[in-house]
PDB file of C-alpha atoms in Angstrom:
ATOM      1  CA  GLY O 107     -72.882 118.420 -44.712  1.00 56.00           C
ATOM      2  CA  ALA O 108     -69.876 118.257 -43.196  1.00 83.00           C
ATOM      3  CA  GLY O 109     -69.558 117.772 -39.283  1.00 93.00           C
ATOM      4  CA  VAL O 110     -67.525 118.852 -36.042  1.00 97.00           C
ATOM      5  CA  SER O 111     -63.416 118.690 -36.835  1.00 97.00           C
ATOM      6  CA  GLN O 112     -60.812 118.897 -34.700  1.00 98.00           C
ATOM      7  CA  THR O 113     -57.335 118.741 -35.338  1.00 97.00           C
ATOM      8  CA  PRO O 114     -54.812 117.539 -34.743  1.00 97.00           C
ATOM      9  CA  SER O 115     -56.210 114.008 -34.376  1.00 96.00           C
ATOM     10  CA  ASN O 116     -53.258 113.051 -32.284  1.00 97.00           C
ATOM     11  CA  LYS O 117     -50.738 115.319 -30.501  1.00 97.00           C
ATOM     12  CA  VAL O 118     -47.856 114.142 -28.140  1.00 98.00           C
ATOM     13  CA  THR O 119     -46.355 116.964 -26.146  1.00 97.00           C
ATOM     14  CA  GLU O 120     -43.680 116.633 -23.322  1.00 97.00           C
ATOM     15  CA  LYS O 121     -44.934 118.056 -20.074  1.00 97.00           C
ATOM     16  CA  GLY O 122     -44.268 121.635 -19.286  1.00 97.00           C
ATOM     17  CA  LYS O 123     -44.693 122.288 -23.091  1.00 98.00           C
ATOM     18  CA  TYR O 124     -48.035 124.330 -24.499  1.00 98.00           C
ATOM     19  CA  VAL O 125     -50.159 123.114 -26.756  1.00 98.00           C
ATOM     20  CA  GLU O 126     -53.193 124.500 -28.675  1.00 98.00           C
ATOM     21  CA  LEU O 127     -56.359 122.256 -29.585  1.00 98.00           C
ATOM     22  CA  ARG O 128     -58.510 123.357 -32.331  1.00 98.00           C
ATOM     23  CA  CYS O 129     -62.383 122.554 -33.158  1.00 98.00           C
ATOM     24  CA  ASP O 130     -64.344 123.650 -36.666  1.00 97.00           C
ATOM     25  CA  PRO O 131     -67.967 123.451 -35.487  1.00 96.00           C
ATOM     26  CA  ILE O 132     -71.031 122.615 -38.044  1.00 95.00           C
ATOM     27  CA  SER O 133     -71.474 126.069 -40.306  1.00 93.00           C
ATOM     28  CA  GLY O 134     -73.916 128.065 -38.115  1.00 90.00           C
ATOM     29  CA  HIS O 135     -74.120 126.367 -34.980  1.00 92.00           C
ATOM     30  CA  THR O 136     -74.039 129.114 -32.742  1.00 90.00           C
ATOM     31  CA  ALA O 137     -72.863 127.140 -29.472  1.00 91.00           C
ATOM     32  CA  LEU O 138     -69.992 125.267 -29.159  1.00 94.00           C
ATOM     33  CA  TYR O 139     -68.780 122.857 -25.701  1.00 95.00           C
ATOM     34  CA  TRP O 140     -65.354 120.583 -25.081  1.00 97.00           C
ATOM     35  CA  TYR O 141     -65.646 117.973 -22.747  1.00 98.00           C
ATOM     36  CA  ARG O 142     -61.947 115.691 -21.357  1.00 97.00           C
ATOM     37  CA  GLN O 143     -62.752 112.066 -21.910  1.00 96.00           C
ATOM     38  CA  SER O 144     -60.251 110.280 -19.445  1.00 94.00           C
ATOM     39  CA  LEU O 145     -59.635 106.336 -20.335  1.00 91.00           C
ATOM     40  CA  GLY O 146     -62.652 104.720 -18.811  1.00 89.00           C
ATOM     41  CA  GLN O 147     -64.655 108.091 -18.387  1.00 93.00           C
ATOM     42  CA  GLY O 148     -67.653 109.461 -20.276  1.00 95.00           C
ATOM     43  CA  PRO O 149     -67.051 112.636 -21.343  1.00 96.00           C
ATOM     44  CA  GLU O 150     -66.295 115.584 -18.729  1.00 97.00           C
ATOM     45  CA  PHE O 151     -67.707 119.146 -18.983  1.00 96.00           C
ATOM     46  CA  LEU O 152     -65.019 121.930 -19.925  1.00 97.00           C
ATOM     47  CA  ILE O 153     -66.418 125.050 -21.301  1.00 96.00           C
ATOM     48  CA  TYR O 154     -69.449 126.386 -23.308  1.00 92.00           C
ATOM     49  CA  PHE O 155     -69.112 129.545 -25.808  1.00 92.00           C
ATOM     50  CA  GLN O 156     -72.667 131.329 -26.796  1.00 89.00           C
ATOM     51  CA  GLY O 157     -71.066 132.798 -30.154  1.00 88.00           C
ATOM     52  CA  THR O 158     -67.971 134.285 -28.969  1.00 91.00           C
ATOM     53  CA  GLY O 159     -68.147 134.390 -25.440  1.00 89.00           C
ATOM     54  CA  ALA O 160     -67.650 132.044 -23.260  1.00 88.00           C
ATOM     55  CA  ALA O 161     -70.786 131.186 -21.239  1.00 86.00           C
ATOM     56  CA  ASP O 162     -69.678 128.627 -19.020  1.00 90.00           C
ATOM     57  CA  ASP O 163     -65.786 127.853 -18.066  1.00 93.00           C
ATOM     58  CA  SER O 164     -66.940 125.830 -14.795  1.00 92.00           C
ATOM     59  CA  GLY O 165     -65.587 122.839 -15.731  1.00 94.00           C
ATOM     60  CA  LEU O 166     -61.940 124.570 -16.818  1.00 96.00           C
ATOM     61  CA  PRO O 167     -59.745 122.437 -13.994  1.00 95.00           C
ATOM     62  CA  ASN O 168     -57.136 125.326 -13.174  1.00 95.00           C
ATOM     63  CA  ASP O 169     -55.957 128.297 -15.058  1.00 95.00           C
ATOM     64  CA  ARG O 170     -53.649 126.736 -17.155  1.00 97.00           C
ATOM     65  CA  PHE O 171     -56.290 125.885 -19.531  1.00 97.00           C
ATOM     66  CA  PHE O 172     -58.269 128.783 -21.796  1.00 96.00           C
ATOM     67  CA  ALA O 173     -59.945 128.755 -24.563  1.00 97.00           C
ATOM     68  CA  VAL O 174     -61.482 131.388 -27.392  1.00 96.00           C
ATOM     69  CA  ARG O 175     -63.846 131.843 -29.800  1.00 95.00           C
ATOM     70  CA  PRO O 176     -62.904 134.741 -31.235  1.00 94.00           C
ATOM     71  CA  GLU O 177     -64.959 134.865 -34.530  1.00 92.00           C
ATOM     72  CA  GLY O 178     -68.115 132.573 -32.694  1.00 89.00           C
ATOM     73  CA  SER O 179     -66.930 129.466 -35.090  1.00 93.00           C
ATOM     74  CA  VAL O 180     -63.233 128.173 -34.573  1.00 97.00           C
ATOM     75  CA  SER O 181     -62.267 127.713 -31.327  1.00 97.00           C
ATOM     76  CA  THR O 182     -58.905 126.896 -29.989  1.00 98.00           C
ATOM     77  CA  LEU O 183     -58.739 125.412 -26.600  1.00 98.00           C
ATOM     78  CA  LYS O 184     -55.048 126.566 -25.420  1.00 98.00           C
ATOM     79  CA  ILE O 185     -52.955 124.378 -22.149  1.00 98.00           C
ATOM     80  CA  GLN O 186     -49.758 125.862 -20.757  1.00 97.00           C
ATOM     81  CA  ARG O 187     -47.292 123.676 -18.824  1.00 97.00           C
ATOM     82  CA  THR O 188     -49.112 120.516 -19.544  1.00 98.00           C
ATOM     83  CA  GLU O 189     -49.229 117.698 -16.616  1.00 97.00           C
ATOM     84  CA  ARG O 190     -49.099 113.877 -16.847  1.00 96.00           C
ATOM     85  CA  GLY O 191     -52.533 114.158 -15.580  1.00 96.00           C
ATOM     86  CA  ASP O 192     -53.647 116.309 -18.823  1.00 97.00           C
ATOM     87  CA  SER O 193     -53.475 113.481 -21.392  1.00 97.00           C
ATOM     88  CA  ALA O 194     -56.762 112.817 -22.214  1.00 97.00           C
ATOM     89  CA  VAL O 195     -59.020 112.720 -25.836  1.00 97.00           C
ATOM     90  CA  TYR O 196     -60.677 116.395 -26.038  1.00 98.00           C
ATOM     91  CA  LEU O 197     -63.536 116.421 -26.882  1.00 98.00           C
ATOM     92  CA  CYS O 198     -65.455 119.429 -29.217  1.00 98.00           C
ATOM     93  CA  ALA O 199     -69.381 119.758 -29.893  1.00 96.00           C
ATOM     94  CA  SER O 200     -71.402 121.878 -31.279  1.00 94.00           C
ATOM     95  CA  SER O 201     -75.345 122.701 -31.413  1.00 91.00           C
ATOM     96  CA  THR O 202     -77.253 125.020 -33.190  1.00 87.00           C
ATOM     97  CA  ALA O 203     -78.511 127.140 -30.095  1.00 75.00           C
ATOM     98  CA  GLY O 204     -77.057 126.051 -26.838  1.00 60.00           C
ATOM     99  CA  GLY O 205     -78.326 128.080 -23.843  1.00 55.00           C
ATOM    100  CA  PRO O 206     -82.204 127.779 -22.263  1.00 51.00           C
ATOM    101  CA  THR O 207     -82.783 125.887 -25.678  1.00 51.00           C
ATOM    102  CA  TYR O 208     -80.838 123.181 -24.469  1.00 59.00           C
ATOM    103  CA  THR O 209     -82.734 120.209 -25.885  1.00 69.00           C
ATOM    104  CA  ASP O 210     -80.310 121.405 -28.919  1.00 78.00           C
ATOM    105  CA  THR O 211     -78.558 117.906 -29.886  1.00 87.00           C
ATOM    106  CA  GLN O 212     -74.957 118.274 -29.221  1.00 91.00           C
ATOM    107  CA  TYR O 213     -73.008 116.662 -32.350  1.00 93.00           C
ATOM    108  CA  PHE O 214     -69.582 115.928 -31.045  1.00 96.00           C
ATOM    109  CA  GLY O 215     -66.021 115.948 -33.397  1.00 97.00           C
ATOM    110  CA  PRO O 216     -63.825 112.960 -33.477  1.00 96.00           C
ATOM    111  CA  GLY O 217     -61.703 114.052 -30.317  1.00 97.00           C
ATOM    112  CA  THR O 218     -57.603 114.809 -30.044  1.00 98.00           C
ATOM    113  CA  ARG O 219     -55.559 112.859 -28.334  1.00 97.00           C
ATOM    114  CA  LEU O 220     -53.485 114.485 -26.537  1.00 98.00           C
ATOM    115  CA  THR O 221     -50.483 112.376 -24.472  1.00 98.00           C
ATOM    116  CA  VAL O 222     -48.229 114.439 -21.914  1.00 97.00           C
ATOM    117  CA  LEU O 223     -44.622 112.534 -21.794  1.00 96.00           C
TER     118      LEU O 223
ATOM    119  CA  ASP I 279     -69.987 113.424  -6.781  1.00 73.00           C
ATOM    120  CA  GLN I 280     -70.516 111.020  -9.571  1.00 84.00           C
ATOM    121  CA  GLN I 281     -73.636 112.366 -10.631  1.00 92.00           C
ATOM    122  CA  VAL I 282     -74.924 110.216 -13.368  1.00 96.00           C
ATOM    123  CA  LYS I 283     -74.244 106.314 -13.272  1.00 97.00           C
ATOM    124  CA  GLN I 284     -73.845 103.416 -15.328  1.00 97.00           C
ATOM    125  CA  ASN I 285     -73.099 100.824 -13.036  1.00 92.00           C
ATOM    126  CA  SER I 286     -72.491  97.869 -15.993  1.00 95.00           C
ATOM    127  CA  PRO I 287     -69.501  98.640 -17.525  1.00 95.00           C
ATOM    128  CA  SER I 288     -69.874  95.916 -20.284  1.00 97.00           C
ATOM    129  CA  LEU I 289     -72.659  93.820 -21.317  1.00 97.00           C
ATOM    130  CA  SER I 290     -72.855  90.949 -23.261  1.00 98.00           C
ATOM    131  CA  VAL I 291     -75.680  90.020 -26.195  1.00 98.00           C
ATOM    132  CA  GLN I 292     -76.802  87.499 -28.778  1.00 98.00           C
ATOM    133  CA  GLU I 293     -77.673  88.769 -31.986  1.00 97.00           C
ATOM    134  CA  GLY I 294     -81.470  89.015 -32.295  1.00 97.00           C
ATOM    135  CA  ARG I 295     -82.197  89.261 -27.711  1.00 98.00           C
ATOM    136  CA  ILE I 296     -82.704  92.632 -26.164  1.00 98.00           C
ATOM    137  CA  SER I 297     -80.056  95.071 -24.596  1.00 98.00           C
ATOM    138  CA  ILE I 298     -81.022  96.728 -22.053  1.00 98.00           C
ATOM    139  CA  LEU I 299     -78.395  99.700 -20.688  1.00 98.00           C
ATOM    140  CA  ASN I 300     -79.556 101.560 -17.420  1.00 98.00           C
ATOM    141  CA  CYS I 301     -78.089 104.636 -15.866  1.00 98.00           C
ATOM    142  CA  ASP I 302     -78.908 106.170 -12.548  1.00 98.00           C
ATOM    143  CA  TYR I 303     -79.293 110.155 -11.584  1.00 97.00           C
ATOM    144  CA  THR I 304     -78.662 111.548  -8.423  1.00 95.00           C
ATOM    145  CA  ASN I 305     -79.130 115.454  -9.484  1.00 91.00           C
ATOM    146  CA  SER I 306     -83.470 116.122  -9.706  1.00 91.00           C
ATOM    147  CA  MET I 307     -82.708 119.722 -11.186  1.00 89.00           C
ATOM    148  CA  PHE I 308     -81.919 117.229 -14.582  1.00 90.00           C
ATOM    149  CA  ASP I 309     -84.763 117.273 -16.819  1.00 88.00           C
ATOM    150  CA  TYR I 310     -83.214 116.240 -20.026  1.00 91.00           C
ATOM    151  CA  PHE I 311     -81.455 112.481 -21.000  1.00 94.00           C
ATOM    152  CA  LEU I 312     -79.846 111.752 -23.527  1.00 94.00           C
ATOM    153  CA  TRP I 313     -78.024 108.317 -24.683  1.00 97.00           C
ATOM    154  CA  TYR I 314     -74.767 108.798 -26.974  1.00 97.00           C
ATOM    155  CA  LYS I 315     -72.616 105.270 -28.559  1.00 97.00           C
ATOM    156  CA  LYS I 316     -69.390 105.962 -29.491  1.00 96.00           C
ATOM    157  CA  TYR I 317     -67.118 103.637 -32.076  1.00 95.00           C
ATOM    158  CA  PRO I 318     -63.474 103.706 -31.225  1.00 90.00           C
ATOM    159  CA  ALA I 319     -61.686 106.646 -32.377  1.00 87.00           C
ATOM    160  CA  GLU I 320     -64.420 108.815 -33.028  1.00 92.00           C
ATOM    161  CA  GLY I 321     -66.238 110.954 -31.183  1.00 94.00           C
ATOM    162  CA  PRO I 322     -69.958 110.313 -29.222  1.00 95.00           C
ATOM    163  CA  THR I 323     -73.088 110.351 -31.748  1.00 95.00           C
ATOM    164  CA  PHE I 324     -76.379 111.115 -30.540  1.00 94.00           C
ATOM    165  CA  LEU I 325     -78.664 108.062 -30.345  1.00 96.00           C
ATOM    166  CA  ILE I 326     -82.075 109.236 -28.783  1.00 96.00           C
ATOM    167  CA  SER I 327     -83.280 111.685 -25.863  1.00 94.00           C
ATOM    168  CA  ILE I 328     -86.350 112.140 -23.601  1.00 94.00           C
ATOM    169  CA  SER I 329     -87.722 114.964 -21.415  1.00 92.00           C
ATOM    170  CA  SER I 330     -88.701 114.697 -18.267  1.00 92.00           C
ATOM    171  CA  ILE I 331     -92.507 114.762 -19.286  1.00 93.00           C
ATOM    172  CA  LYS I 332     -92.149 111.649 -21.296  1.00 94.00           C
ATOM    173  CA  ASP I 333     -91.738 108.265 -19.815  1.00 96.00           C
ATOM    174  CA  LYS I 334     -90.981 106.289 -22.866  1.00 97.00           C
ATOM    175  CA  ASN I 335     -89.463 107.351 -26.235  1.00 96.00           C
ATOM    176  CA  GLU I 336     -89.609 105.448 -29.670  1.00 97.00           C
ATOM    177  CA  ASP I 337     -86.916 105.449 -32.361  1.00 96.00           C
ATOM    178  CA  GLY I 338     -86.996 102.459 -34.805  1.00 97.00           C
ATOM    179  CA  ARG I 339     -85.049  99.506 -32.894  1.00 98.00           C
ATOM    180  CA  PHE I 340     -84.097 102.036 -29.981  1.00 98.00           C
ATOM    181  CA  THR I 341     -86.111 102.664 -26.650  1.00 98.00           C
ATOM    182  CA  VAL I 342     -85.206 104.981 -23.680  1.00 98.00           C
ATOM    183  CA  PHE I 343     -87.682 104.678 -20.596  1.00 98.00           C
ATOM    184  CA  LEU I 344     -87.244 107.636 -17.721  1.00 98.00           C
ATOM    185  CA  ASN I 345     -88.499 106.994 -13.914  1.00 97.00           C
ATOM    186  CA  LYS I 346     -88.336 109.816 -12.219  1.00 96.00           C
ATOM    187  CA  SER I 347     -89.385 108.532  -9.153  1.00 96.00           C
ATOM    188  CA  ALA I 348     -86.465 106.208  -9.449  1.00 97.00           C
ATOM    189  CA  LYS I 349     -83.936 108.827 -10.999  1.00 97.00           C
ATOM    190  CA  HIS I 350     -82.968 106.044 -13.326  1.00 97.00           C
ATOM    191  CA  LEU I 351     -83.778 105.602 -17.092  1.00 97.00           C
ATOM    192  CA  SER I 352     -82.516 102.788 -19.531  1.00 98.00           C
ATOM    193  CA  LEU I 353     -82.113 102.162 -23.187  1.00 98.00           C
ATOM    194  CA  HIS I 354     -83.405  98.729 -24.992  1.00 98.00           C
ATOM    195  CA  ILE I 355     -82.609  98.242 -28.273  1.00 98.00           C
ATOM    196  CA  VAL I 356     -84.683  95.505 -29.968  1.00 98.00           C
ATOM    197  CA  PRO I 357     -83.626  93.587 -31.657  1.00 98.00           C
ATOM    198  CA  SER I 358     -79.748  94.384 -30.874  1.00 98.00           C
ATOM    199  CA  GLN I 359     -77.621  93.424 -34.250  1.00 97.00           C
ATOM    200  CA  PRO I 360     -73.465  93.055 -34.379  1.00 96.00           C
ATOM    201  CA  GLY I 361     -73.475  96.247 -35.726  1.00 96.00           C
ATOM    202  CA  ASP I 362     -74.448  98.127 -32.177  1.00 97.00           C
ATOM    203  CA  SER I 363     -71.140  97.061 -30.104  1.00 97.00           C
ATOM    204  CA  ALA I 364     -69.973 100.470 -29.017  1.00 97.00           C
ATOM    205  CA  VAL I 365     -69.906 101.942 -26.012  1.00 97.00           C
ATOM    206  CA  TYR I 366     -73.307 103.768 -24.868  1.00 98.00           C
ATOM    207  CA  PHE I 367     -72.826 106.844 -22.707  1.00 98.00           C
ATOM    208  CA  CYS I 368     -76.620 108.135 -20.988  1.00 97.00           C
ATOM    209  CA  ALA I 369     -76.141 111.898 -20.237  1.00 95.00           C
ATOM    210  CA  ALA I 370     -78.391 114.553 -18.708  1.00 93.00           C
ATOM    211  CA  SER I 371     -78.981 118.140 -18.636  1.00 90.00           C
ATOM    212  CA  GLY I 372     -80.964 121.072 -17.522  1.00 83.00           C
ATOM    213  CA  GLY I 373     -81.803 122.745 -13.908  1.00 74.00           C
ATOM    214  CA  ASN I 374     -78.787 123.999 -12.453  1.00 70.00           C
ATOM    215  CA  GLN I 375     -76.466 122.464 -14.683  1.00 70.00           C
ATOM    216  CA  GLY I 376     -77.412 124.225 -17.514  1.00 69.00           C
ATOM    217  CA  GLY I 377     -76.949 123.107 -21.456  1.00 78.00           C
ATOM    218  CA  LYS I 378     -73.873 120.991 -20.495  1.00 88.00           C
ATOM    219  CA  LEU I 379     -74.242 117.506 -20.710  1.00 92.00           C
ATOM    220  CA  ILE I 380     -73.042 115.341 -18.033  1.00 94.00           C
ATOM    221  CA  PHE I 381     -71.686 111.449 -18.620  1.00 96.00           C
ATOM    222  CA  GLY I 382     -71.799 108.556 -17.029  1.00 97.00           C
ATOM    223  CA  GLN I 383     -69.042 106.730 -17.859  1.00 97.00           C
ATOM    224  CA  GLY I 384     -70.368 104.291 -20.241  1.00 97.00           C
ATOM    225  CA  THR I 385     -70.830 100.368 -21.075  1.00 98.00           C
ATOM    226  CA  GLU I 386     -70.021  98.565 -24.019  1.00 97.00           C
ATOM    227  CA  LEU I 387     -72.540  96.630 -25.414  1.00 98.00           C
ATOM    228  CA  SER I 388     -70.876  94.012 -27.241  1.00 98.00           C
ATOM    229  CA  VAL I 389     -73.462  91.582 -29.905  1.00 98.00           C
ATOM    230  CA  LYS I 390     -72.379  88.120 -30.761  1.00 96.00           C
ATOM    231  CA  PRO I 391     -73.410  86.777 -34.409  1.00 93.00           C
TER     232      PRO I 391
END
């Protein structure tokens, strides 16, 4: 079956611009996660959705970052007034349940490489 | 603070030999641990996991060992193959961290023919 897909695969933008990154989870997965991976580092948690609601957004670095999942499937990560320090690979993952049943395997998409000039 | 640490950024092993990748953690509340493998330009791929109630889990050539008292886990790959060359991340979850994964920095494994 189809895995997690993310679009675009690459995004180059200028400092101060607004960007949207999209994630299509595996069909039927209720849990969706966003992570950010900087060069030479492991993925860093940003936000977790259970269905349509954000169950944990403790990893969002500041209020320029926002994510939605209006119908409990596709999610969009939105970054306002981008800064050079936002340059990273943004990874999306989904799992069947998430939350208390955190032993469910998280399946990752290929990521979106964001470059802020 | 780095709750999950992989202190070796790289490891080189000869084909057919054992690869041992190490990971340390500081949060004693973690109770589920995973290893992911990552090729360039791809997302991390789940490899193997272990619950804190166990000290060993084996899947084919891959075995994960957990030493709770030392807050240390390791991944053994035997025998190593050139196709195993990738970046390996350990991750932890559970306790006060809920379902999110806390990753280490990664170890780049190179298996030479």
